[in-house]
XYZ file of C-alpha atoms in Angstrom:
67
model
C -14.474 -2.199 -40.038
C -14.821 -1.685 -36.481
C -15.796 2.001 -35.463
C -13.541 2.175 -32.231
C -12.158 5.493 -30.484
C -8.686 6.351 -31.243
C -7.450 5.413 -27.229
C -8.928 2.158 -28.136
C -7.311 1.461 -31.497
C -4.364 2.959 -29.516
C -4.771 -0.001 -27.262
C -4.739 -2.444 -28.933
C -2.234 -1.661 -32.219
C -0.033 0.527 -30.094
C -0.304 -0.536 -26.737
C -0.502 2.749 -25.439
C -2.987 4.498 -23.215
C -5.455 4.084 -20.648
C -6.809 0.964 -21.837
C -3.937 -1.420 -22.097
C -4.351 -2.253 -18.365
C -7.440 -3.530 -19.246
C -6.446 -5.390 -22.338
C -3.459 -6.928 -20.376
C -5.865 -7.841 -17.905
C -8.055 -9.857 -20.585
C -5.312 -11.406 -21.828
C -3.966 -12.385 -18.616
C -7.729 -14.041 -18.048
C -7.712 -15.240 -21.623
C -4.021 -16.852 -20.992
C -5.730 -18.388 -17.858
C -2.274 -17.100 -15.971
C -3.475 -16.862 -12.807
C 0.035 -14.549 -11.695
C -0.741 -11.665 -14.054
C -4.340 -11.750 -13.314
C -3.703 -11.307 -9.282
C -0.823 -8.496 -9.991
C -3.211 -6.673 -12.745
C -6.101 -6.986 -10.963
C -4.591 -5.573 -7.726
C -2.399 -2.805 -9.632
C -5.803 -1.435 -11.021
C -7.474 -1.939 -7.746
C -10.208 -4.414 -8.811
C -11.671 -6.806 -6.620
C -10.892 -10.566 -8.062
C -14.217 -11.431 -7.609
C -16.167 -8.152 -9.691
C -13.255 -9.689 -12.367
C -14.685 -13.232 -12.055
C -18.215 -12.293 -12.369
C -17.710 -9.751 -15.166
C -15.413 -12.215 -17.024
C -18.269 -15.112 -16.498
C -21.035 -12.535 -18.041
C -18.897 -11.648 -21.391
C -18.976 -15.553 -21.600
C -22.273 -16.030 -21.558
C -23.023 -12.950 -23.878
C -20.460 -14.185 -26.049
C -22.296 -17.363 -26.262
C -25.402 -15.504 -27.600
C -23.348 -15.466 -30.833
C -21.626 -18.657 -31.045
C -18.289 -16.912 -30.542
């Protein structure tokens, strides 16, 4: 099991809190849906390109373990 703080778990079972911006964020990037990602990104007031480069650097660590 995965030891993850309870407005995480809230996140993502519940979709509650201050995290599921975040998480619908990811999933818009995930979804490749460029729409959501401009309207999330800009409701949360993060420049598109800090979430390019953070999105291509959770690639490449992902690729560390063959995910």
């Amino acid at each position: 099991p995965l030891n993850l703080s309870d407005a995480m778990q809230d996140a993502l079972i519940r979709r509650v809190g201050p995290y599921v911006p975040l998480l619908l964020l990811a999933e818009a990037i995930e979804n490749a849906d460029e729409a959501r990602i401009s309207t999330i990104h800009q409701a949360l007031g993060i420049d598109i390109e800090v979430v390019q480069e953070t999105y291509h650097e959770a690639l490449q660590w992902s690729e560390k373990f063959g995910v």
